[in-house]
Amino acid sequence: MSDVPILQETTRSTGREALRNNITAAMALAGAVRTTLGPLGQDKLLLDDEGRTMVTNDGVTVLESAKVEHPVAKMLINTSTTQDRIARDGTTSAVLFAAELLQNAWELVLQGVHPSAIGRGYRLAEATCREHFQNLTLDASKELQHRATHTSLAGKIHANMQNRLAGLALEAASAVLMEGPNGPVADPTRVKILTQTGGGMEQSHLVTGLVLAKKRVSDGMPKHLKAGKVALIDGGLERREMMSDVTLNVTGTGVLESFREKEYAMLLEQVKHIKSLGITLLACKEGIDDDMHQALSDAGIQTYRRVARSDLDLLARGTGATLSLNIRGLHSSDLGAFISSKNERWNGVMHWIVETEEGGATFIAQGSTNEVVGEVERCFADALGVACQLLEEPLLLPGGGATQIALARHLRRHAETIPGREQLAVEAFADALEVIPRVLAENAGLDPLDTLLQVVAKQSNHDGELAHCIGLDVVARRPANMVEQGVLEPLRITRQALAGATEAALSVLRIDDVLWAKQDAAIPEGVLDED
Ligand code: ADP
Ligand code: MG
């Protein structure tokens, strides 16, 4: 308990003790995902509060579902969430690397190096790696893009599906590729994923355009529309609900009827307005009164109600339409365009398929059970993220720890030129990079140290330009040229993992005082090892 009055209800740890506690928390968190790294990584069985289970070997999924109290553990979880948001992959690697940077920093602190000198060294090392990337990258041809997308799925799903999903993810990414002000942009959120239980997972496929499991409100409406104008309404075409404190003063027969007729006439006015704007396709977020169906059918308008807001947003992006609050305020400038809009029955369920100028695609995830469909959906989303990155920045790095080893070798050579204690930190950074090949070896049942030394020796003895491509092929269980093996990763993933992990480690190193409002900081728990 602190002797400063304001801090009386807090637990406090300062200086070295704070740092040691924080690093223990980081290592414990990294320990929770360590065994999932690489294609031979183990799965984790996650249980939530309601007893639902999920089997995954995805780092960020494991971490985000862990109930963690410790602020430093939370910082590392943020690193993995940011990694997932920016790069869509590399989440386990980022956390392992951050924890290793901290562990190595602790050893230096014990030798008397001040955390701020370590921080400076780490920054310098990260900048040196960033510069060196240009000597390690290779251009991503179509074939290599496929290989890299495939690598991101290694160990996550059945091998045949990896290949198929990688191809579909690249196809979907191309469908949403656009020229932006700062170069090409492929936004994965423009690809819709529709899940269907029943059938094998290999029946999962991609459809051009946006597909919704919806049926037009009435069979009398056109089933198939050729190019036309579309309106998207953030409301509905309904009679307004009576407010509870409204009293309708019925003074004679026919008052109620005339009130209803007026209401009906107002709705009809809206249908007229839609027709006058030349709209043939209408989608509303809310309901459409039953007696409006006929009027809309007569006007030849294909109409959908209760369309989810997220789907309306996708339609808006594809058609160029602006969402209007209601029909009365609808203006011709709010309208969008479509190429075709049709209803088709798939496996007994009606689907609405819209094709637009701005492309867009829908992935239909299929599988025999909800769990299988969920797995296909998650894997596709991951592969899509990687594919989109690759189309935006088509540069690759060799995987299997090759790049980390090459960077570490470069850093060690560079460290010799740095005077002062920062040199030690640069070397510690290089050692930390090697956590990736070490853990890959560990998870393949190989001796981590011997394997690492073998790969390092192979890179050093290789006199060709491609020395940095030699990494650990965990399937063949030996060092190999990762480009030839097709184990490749987008530059953006590795670069972000390095930057994010360094940033997290630096933040932790800057802390020398931890105040707890409550007693005792629990080390993360709540993650169950399946093995
Ligand atoms: P992350 O969450 O960091 O992406 P993964 O479990 O997806 O973790 O593992 C990614 C690592 O596995 C990368 O370093 C990648 O190069 C490596 N990897 C993938 N396939 C192979 C392979 N066949 N041989 C060796 N390493 C591989
Ligand atoms: Mg991965």
XYZ file of C-alpha atoms and ligand atoms in Angstrom:
559
model
C 0.000 0.000 0.000
C 1.332 3.422 -0.882
C 2.114 6.090 1.703
C 0.979 8.912 -0.619
C -2.621 9.614 0.577
C -4.139 9.811 -2.915
C -2.696 6.422 -3.790
C -3.831 4.636 -0.672
C -6.296 2.318 -2.322
C -3.816 1.269 -4.964
C -1.126 -1.312 -5.332
C 2.004 0.212 -6.758
C 5.087 -1.210 -8.347
C 7.921 0.974 -9.549
C 11.208 0.881 -11.449
C 12.693 -2.500 -12.121
C 9.952 -4.337 -10.311
C 7.326 -2.719 -12.562
C 9.320 -3.631 -15.650
C 9.827 -7.197 -14.501
C 6.096 -7.639 -13.805
C 5.174 -6.148 -17.140
C 7.568 -8.380 -19.021
C 6.287 -11.459 -17.203
C 2.774 -10.548 -18.321
C 3.927 -10.103 -21.933
C 5.727 -13.457 -21.922
C 2.677 -15.187 -20.435
C 0.497 -13.770 -23.174
C 2.936 -14.782 -25.912
C 3.038 -18.241 -24.314
C -0.699 -18.559 -24.964
C -0.244 -18.323 -28.749
C 3.290 -19.664 -29.203
C 2.193 -23.197 -30.089
C -0.163 -21.971 -32.834
C 2.562 -20.472 -35.078
C 3.069 -21.946 -38.519
C 1.358 -24.657 -40.547
C 2.122 -27.300 -37.937
C 0.934 -25.144 -35.052
C -1.563 -26.649 -32.636
C -5.157 -25.535 -32.315
C -6.716 -23.888 -29.279
C -10.110 -24.732 -27.933
C -11.863 -21.573 -26.793
C -14.843 -21.533 -24.479
C -16.961 -18.437 -23.980
C -19.138 -17.457 -21.012
C -22.139 -19.156 -22.532
C -20.332 -22.426 -23.074
C -19.940 -22.014 -26.835
C -16.789 -23.558 -28.216
C -14.504 -22.641 -31.073
C -11.394 -24.375 -32.319
C -8.875 -22.028 -33.907
C -5.180 -21.557 -34.443
C -5.447 -17.917 -35.312
C -3.433 -15.774 -32.894
C -5.699 -12.747 -32.845
C -8.838 -14.848 -32.316
C -7.236 -16.562 -29.337
C -6.028 -13.309 -27.810
C -9.192 -11.339 -28.355
C -11.225 -13.969 -26.556
C -8.843 -14.264 -23.598
C -9.993 -12.446 -20.476
C -6.993 -10.392 -19.581
C -6.597 -7.913 -16.734
C -2.993 -6.931 -17.034
C -2.520 -3.585 -18.845
C 0.645 -4.736 -20.609
C -1.034 -7.907 -21.810
C -3.825 -5.655 -23.103
C -1.254 -3.547 -24.962
C 0.038 -6.648 -26.721
C -3.489 -7.724 -27.604
C -3.931 -4.288 -29.157
C -0.786 -4.885 -31.200
C -2.270 -8.068 -32.573
C -5.639 -6.404 -33.252
C -3.914 -3.559 -35.100
C -1.871 -6.083 -37.054
C -5.089 -7.838 -38.015
C -6.731 -4.584 -39.068
C -3.841 -3.254 -41.112
C -2.293 -6.412 -42.523
C -4.932 -9.137 -41.919
C -2.255 -11.675 -41.008
C 0.917 -12.039 -38.973
C -0.855 -11.561 -35.636
C 0.880 -14.395 -33.788
C 4.257 -13.346 -35.159
C 3.752 -9.755 -34.006
C 2.945 -10.783 -30.427
C 5.772 -13.320 -30.212
C 8.232 -10.775 -31.505
C 7.056 -8.033 -29.110
C 7.360 -10.356 -26.109
C 10.801 -11.496 -27.220
C 11.971 -7.886 -27.598
C 10.880 -7.309 -23.996
C 12.497 -10.471 -22.700
C 15.791 -9.505 -24.339
C 15.469 -5.956 -23.019
C 15.145 -7.370 -19.502
C 18.431 -9.223 -19.861
C 20.097 -5.963 -20.876
C 18.534 -4.131 -17.929
C 20.026 -6.775 -15.648
C 23.411 -6.016 -17.180
C 22.913 -2.349 -16.297
C 21.718 -0.934 -19.631
C 19.090 1.771 -19.128
C 15.682 1.160 -20.786
C 15.979 4.434 -22.715
C 19.232 3.269 -24.370
C 17.480 0.012 -25.264
C 14.602 2.003 -26.724
C 16.974 4.030 -28.911
C 18.722 0.876 -30.093
C 15.417 -0.828 -30.924
C 14.254 2.166 -32.945
C 17.506 2.222 -34.849
C 17.264 -1.507 -35.533
C 13.708 -1.222 -36.796
C 14.657 1.603 -39.155
C 17.614 -0.439 -40.421
C 15.316 -3.409 -41.149
C 12.873 -1.137 -42.947
C 15.655 0.072 -45.234
C 16.966 -3.415 -45.812
C 13.577 -4.744 -46.931
C 14.179 -3.378 -50.424
C 17.085 -5.811 -50.840
C 14.923 -8.763 -49.802
C 11.618 -8.266 -51.619
C 10.594 -9.872 -54.857
C 7.857 -8.819 -57.273
C 4.624 -10.720 -56.933
C 3.720 -12.277 -60.264
C 0.230 -13.813 -60.558
C 1.688 -17.212 -59.715
C 3.531 -15.908 -56.648
C 0.451 -13.997 -55.476
C -1.364 -17.298 -55.425
C 1.484 -18.938 -53.510
C 1.519 -16.171 -50.889
C -2.248 -16.237 -50.389
C -1.954 -19.993 -50.074
C 0.814 -19.604 -47.444
C -1.493 -17.455 -45.320
C -3.891 -20.421 -45.105
C -1.233 -22.996 -44.221
C -2.418 -25.198 -41.375
C -5.808 -23.478 -41.165
C -7.988 -25.687 -43.349
C -7.915 -28.845 -45.471
C -5.089 -28.699 -48.072
C -7.392 -28.880 -51.136
C -9.450 -26.030 -49.777
C -6.331 -23.895 -49.221
C -5.671 -23.926 -52.919
C -9.262 -23.256 -53.858
C -9.774 -20.473 -51.331
C -6.508 -18.789 -52.354
C -7.724 -18.693 -55.981
C -11.182 -17.412 -55.044
C -9.741 -14.789 -52.690
C -7.536 -13.399 -55.466
C -10.465 -13.400 -57.877
C -12.628 -11.542 -55.335
C -9.824 -9.068 -54.610
C -9.517 -8.306 -58.351
C -13.280 -7.718 -58.506
C -12.988 -4.871 -55.969
C -9.679 -3.439 -57.191
C -9.973 0.258 -58.026
C -7.616 3.090 -58.850
C -7.439 5.424 -55.845
C -5.740 8.830 -55.541
C -2.616 7.187 -54.078
C -2.484 4.063 -56.200
C -4.592 0.906 -56.436
C -7.065 0.144 -53.634
C -8.672 -3.240 -52.998
C -11.103 -2.969 -50.102
C -11.981 -6.405 -48.688
C -15.118 -5.016 -47.018
C -16.637 -4.644 -50.498
C -16.760 -8.419 -50.834
C -19.830 -9.893 -49.214
C -19.680 -13.288 -47.568
C -22.895 -15.286 -47.541
C -23.051 -18.460 -45.488
C -25.060 -21.549 -46.413
C -25.216 -24.670 -44.302
C -25.611 -27.866 -46.324
C -23.417 -29.339 -49.010
C -19.670 -29.822 -48.902
C -17.219 -27.012 -48.233
C -15.728 -27.532 -51.698
C -18.996 -26.208 -53.108
C -18.138 -22.768 -51.753
C -17.887 -20.370 -54.669
C -17.711 -16.786 -55.829
C -20.451 -14.853 -57.604
C -19.943 -11.593 -59.475
C -22.068 -8.877 -57.918
C -23.853 -8.641 -54.612
C -25.966 -11.588 -53.484
C -28.516 -11.406 -50.681
C -30.672 -14.242 -49.375
C -33.793 -12.164 -50.127
C -36.855 -12.307 -52.298
C -38.671 -9.366 -53.907
C -41.715 -8.442 -51.836
C -44.241 -9.687 -54.366
C -44.216 -12.258 -57.169
C -46.032 -9.766 -59.348
C -42.895 -7.638 -59.546
C -40.404 -8.202 -62.375
C -38.103 -11.113 -61.575
C -35.279 -10.048 -63.815
C -34.316 -6.430 -64.526
C -31.876 -5.162 -67.107
C -29.838 -2.000 -66.436
C -31.699 0.766 -64.632
C -31.894 3.199 -61.748
C -31.968 2.188 -58.102
C -33.056 3.991 -54.938
C -31.917 3.010 -51.456
C -34.082 4.075 -48.526
C -32.922 4.133 -44.940
C -36.579 3.852 -43.845
C -39.667 2.143 -45.225
C -42.964 2.586 -47.006
C -45.292 2.190 -44.083
C -48.133 3.915 -42.299
C -46.790 5.705 -39.330
C -47.344 4.064 -35.958
C -49.826 5.990 -33.853
C -48.169 7.631 -30.925
C -49.743 6.388 -27.709
C -51.052 9.768 -26.584
C -52.808 10.620 -29.848
C -56.597 10.653 -29.614
C -58.593 10.364 -32.792
C -61.809 12.249 -32.369
C -64.435 10.233 -34.221
C -67.407 12.547 -34.616
C -69.325 10.724 -37.277
C -69.406 7.655 -39.476
C -66.769 7.594 -42.176
C -64.157 9.654 -40.287
C -61.954 6.678 -39.663
C -62.306 5.478 -43.263
C -61.424 8.865 -44.643
C -58.394 9.033 -42.335
C -57.209 5.627 -43.625
C -57.880 6.621 -47.228
C -55.769 9.735 -46.779
C -52.960 7.692 -45.408
C -53.244 5.268 -48.317
C -53.286 8.136 -50.795
C -50.119 9.514 -49.264
C -48.381 6.170 -49.686
C -49.576 5.985 -53.287
C -48.129 9.457 -53.839
C -44.780 8.046 -52.794
C -45.049 5.207 -55.299
C -45.862 7.793 -57.984
C -42.836 9.806 -56.987
C -40.637 6.701 -57.306
C -42.051 5.987 -60.737
C -41.626 9.573 -61.906
C -37.909 9.372 -61.133
C -37.606 6.347 -63.451
C -36.616 3.983 -60.634
C -37.035 0.257 -61.345
C -35.225 -1.146 -58.308
C -35.987 -0.154 -54.717
C -34.460 -1.402 -51.462
C -35.679 -0.274 -48.037
C -34.213 -0.841 -44.621
C -37.633 -1.048 -43.019
C -40.982 -2.557 -43.924
C -43.352 -1.957 -46.814
C -47.073 -2.127 -46.043
C -48.815 -5.087 -47.620
C -51.300 -2.971 -49.542
C -48.398 -1.170 -51.251
C -47.197 -4.348 -52.938
C -49.806 -4.161 -55.664
C -49.089 -0.519 -56.446
C -45.351 -1.190 -56.644
C -45.924 -4.276 -58.831
C -48.176 -2.251 -61.138
C -45.436 0.340 -61.428
C -42.986 -2.443 -62.420
C -40.658 -1.759 -59.495
C -38.628 -4.663 -58.125
C -38.742 -3.968 -54.401
C -37.010 -5.375 -51.325
C -37.791 -4.642 -47.697
C -35.910 -5.164 -44.434
C -32.533 -5.011 -46.158
C -29.763 -4.864 -43.551
C -27.976 -1.539 -43.220
C -24.640 -3.187 -44.044
C -26.111 -4.551 -47.291
C -27.568 -1.153 -48.148
C -24.099 0.306 -47.669
C -22.596 -2.286 -50.020
C -25.343 -1.524 -52.568
C -24.627 2.183 -52.221
C -20.933 1.643 -52.909
C -21.616 -0.606 -55.882
C -24.349 1.498 -57.509
C -23.206 4.987 -56.552
C -26.599 5.678 -54.906
C -26.943 7.784 -51.744
C -29.061 6.451 -48.905
C -32.184 8.614 -48.474
C -34.024 8.950 -45.208
C -37.424 8.652 -46.863
C -39.075 8.491 -50.241
C -40.558 11.959 -50.134
C -37.132 13.523 -49.961
C -35.739 11.342 -52.734
C -34.025 13.314 -55.490
C -32.695 12.189 -58.865
C -29.131 12.893 -57.659
C -29.583 10.245 -54.929
C -30.115 7.459 -57.444
C -27.601 4.832 -58.467
C -27.218 2.532 -61.452
C -27.161 -1.236 -61.826
C -26.415 -3.569 -64.729
C -28.857 -6.309 -63.793
C -30.948 -7.417 -60.830
C -32.529 -10.840 -60.647
C -34.108 -13.423 -58.336
C -32.836 -16.992 -58.472
C -33.675 -20.011 -56.372
C -30.642 -21.795 -54.904
C -31.129 -24.899 -52.767
C -34.754 -23.945 -52.280
C -33.977 -20.414 -51.098
C -34.621 -17.308 -53.189
C -31.612 -15.074 -53.706
C -31.317 -11.569 -55.042
C -28.319 -10.953 -57.281
C -27.358 -7.415 -58.310
C -24.569 -6.608 -60.726
C -23.166 -3.100 -60.802
C -20.552 -1.063 -62.662
C -18.327 -0.838 -59.600
C -17.905 -4.601 -59.503
C -18.159 -6.196 -56.090
C -18.406 -9.904 -55.471
C -20.047 -12.327 -53.073
C -18.416 -15.388 -51.635
C -20.824 -18.182 -50.825
C -19.339 -20.131 -47.929
C -20.764 -23.630 -47.784
C -20.266 -26.552 -45.453
C -22.094 -29.400 -43.789
C -22.421 -27.796 -40.359
C -22.375 -24.285 -38.928
C -18.867 -24.891 -37.555
C -17.516 -25.906 -40.964
C -19.186 -22.930 -42.644
C -17.688 -20.662 -39.976
C -14.236 -22.078 -40.623
C -14.568 -21.615 -44.397
C -15.823 -18.080 -43.839
C -12.926 -17.130 -41.533
C -10.317 -18.677 -43.806
C -11.729 -16.939 -46.859
C -11.792 -13.602 -45.009
C -8.129 -14.043 -44.019
C -7.079 -15.045 -47.518
C -9.069 -12.157 -48.989
C -7.282 -9.703 -46.702
C -3.925 -10.995 -47.862
C -4.992 -11.041 -51.530
C -6.198 -7.427 -51.322
C -2.893 -6.304 -49.832
C -1.026 -8.060 -52.592
C -2.972 -6.324 -55.317
C -2.351 -2.985 -53.625
C 1.344 -3.568 -52.976
C 2.591 -6.551 -54.996
C 5.808 -7.186 -53.092
C 6.736 -10.395 -51.313
C 9.231 -11.703 -48.803
C 10.367 -15.292 -48.301
C 8.604 -16.935 -45.305
C 9.553 -19.794 -42.997
C 11.762 -17.466 -40.929
C 14.062 -16.733 -43.918
C 13.422 -12.989 -43.831
C 13.842 -12.718 -40.051
C 17.149 -14.574 -40.229
C 18.372 -12.408 -43.104
C 17.400 -9.256 -41.196
C 19.115 -10.511 -38.036
C 22.342 -11.206 -39.964
C 22.199 -7.757 -41.527
C 21.602 -6.127 -38.121
C 24.503 -7.932 -36.466
C 26.870 -6.710 -39.167
C 25.444 -3.213 -38.829
C 25.655 -3.281 -34.994
C 29.465 -3.417 -35.168
C 29.476 0.131 -36.512
C 27.361 1.528 -33.662
C 29.255 2.943 -30.692
C 27.721 2.872 -27.215
C 25.199 0.681 -25.498
C 22.708 0.982 -28.343
C 24.887 -1.601 -30.081
C 23.794 -4.175 -27.504
C 20.148 -3.299 -28.092
C 20.513 -3.701 -31.863
C 21.984 -7.157 -31.253
C 19.138 -7.963 -28.861
C 16.681 -6.915 -31.579
C 18.407 -9.278 -34.020
C 18.142 -12.138 -31.509
C 14.462 -11.365 -30.980
C 13.761 -11.626 -34.736
C 14.933 -15.222 -34.607
C 12.029 -16.138 -32.347
C 10.004 -16.772 -35.523
C 12.210 -19.531 -37.024
C 12.845 -20.940 -33.531
C 9.154 -21.314 -32.743
C 8.408 -22.634 -36.254
C 11.019 -25.361 -35.591
C 9.669 -26.031 -32.107
C 6.129 -26.489 -33.416
C 7.416 -28.890 -36.069
C 8.974 -31.001 -33.327
C 12.514 -29.973 -34.297
C 15.237 -28.737 -31.997
C 14.889 -24.951 -32.167
C 18.534 -24.072 -31.616
C 20.073 -26.679 -33.946
C 17.563 -25.861 -36.654
C 18.177 -22.135 -36.361
C 21.945 -22.649 -36.575
C 21.510 -24.832 -39.654
C 19.476 -22.210 -41.478
C 21.843 -19.395 -40.472
C 24.830 -21.449 -41.671
C 23.086 -22.192 -44.980
C 22.389 -18.510 -45.540
C 26.001 -17.535 -44.679
C 27.561 -20.232 -46.861
C 25.330 -19.482 -49.802
C 27.292 -17.118 -51.977
C 24.474 -16.311 -54.371
C 22.099 -13.368 -54.314
C 19.327 -15.578 -53.031
C 20.921 -16.479 -49.680
C 18.149 -14.599 -47.873
C 15.540 -16.934 -49.378
C 16.731 -19.871 -47.293
C 14.385 -20.615 -44.441
C 12.913 -23.567 -42.638
C 10.490 -25.698 -44.610
C 8.524 -27.220 -41.768
C 6.801 -29.743 -43.999
C 10.054 -31.143 -45.390
C 11.659 -30.442 -41.960
C 14.849 -28.983 -43.428
C 16.277 -25.669 -44.621
C 15.131 -24.862 -48.148
C 14.703 -22.020 -50.614
C 11.347 -20.603 -49.566
C 10.652 -19.017 -52.952
C 11.014 -22.398 -54.638
C 8.825 -23.953 -51.944
C 6.227 -21.236 -52.483
C 6.311 -20.119 -48.825
C 5.932 -16.375 -49.285
C 4.459 -13.484 -47.373
C 3.375 -10.001 -48.400
C 5.962 -7.369 -47.441
C 3.248 -5.356 -45.739
C 2.531 -8.108 -43.198
C 6.134 -8.541 -42.078
C 6.801 -4.798 -42.114
C 3.716 -4.092 -39.986
C 4.526 -6.919 -37.551
C 7.978 -5.444 -37.014
C 6.759 -1.867 -36.613
C 3.813 -2.781 -34.360
C 5.840 -5.054 -32.106
C 8.656 -2.503 -31.765
C 6.161 0.219 -30.882
C 4.543 -1.999 -28.226
C 7.884 -2.979 -26.707
C 8.995 0.655 -26.567
C 5.797 1.678 -24.792
C 6.328 -1.000 -22.164
C 9.982 -0.024 -21.683
C 8.982 3.578 -21.013
C 6.798 2.554 -18.047
C 8.510 2.634 -14.696
C 5.531 2.990 -12.431
C 2.385 0.886 -12.360
C -0.537 1.859 -10.164
C -3.328 -0.595 -9.614
C -6.690 0.652 -8.491
C -7.458 -2.874 -7.357
C -5.197 -5.378 -5.678
C -3.023 -7.773 -7.564
C -2.511 -7.892 -11.279
C -3.501 -11.263 -12.585
C -1.349 -12.783 -15.261
C -3.494 -13.600 -18.330
C -5.527 -16.737 -18.176
C -8.581 -18.138 -19.830
C -6.897 -19.778 -22.786
C -7.032 -23.527 -22.900
C -4.318 -25.544 -24.598
C -5.772 -28.386 -26.586
C -2.602 -30.458 -26.578
P 0.627 -15.508 -37.957
O -0.558 -15.270 -37.062
O 1.825 -14.790 -37.461
O 0.338 -15.275 -39.390
P 0.713 -18.302 -38.658
O 0.311 -19.415 -37.770
O -0.155 -17.974 -39.813
O 0.967 -17.042 -37.753
O 2.177 -18.653 -39.182
C 2.841 -17.825 -40.066
C 4.266 -18.296 -40.214
O 4.318 -19.612 -40.752
C 5.015 -17.400 -41.180
O 6.263 -17.091 -40.624
C 5.155 -18.271 -42.418
O 6.302 -17.936 -43.165
C 5.270 -19.633 -41.801
N 4.977 -20.729 -42.737
C 3.867 -20.959 -43.461
N 4.010 -22.077 -44.220
C 5.243 -22.575 -43.969
C 6.005 -23.704 -44.418
N 5.511 -24.581 -45.283
N 7.234 -23.858 -43.924
C 7.731 -22.999 -43.029
N 7.082 -21.938 -42.563
C 5.853 -21.713 -43.010
Mg -0.909 -16.319 -40.685
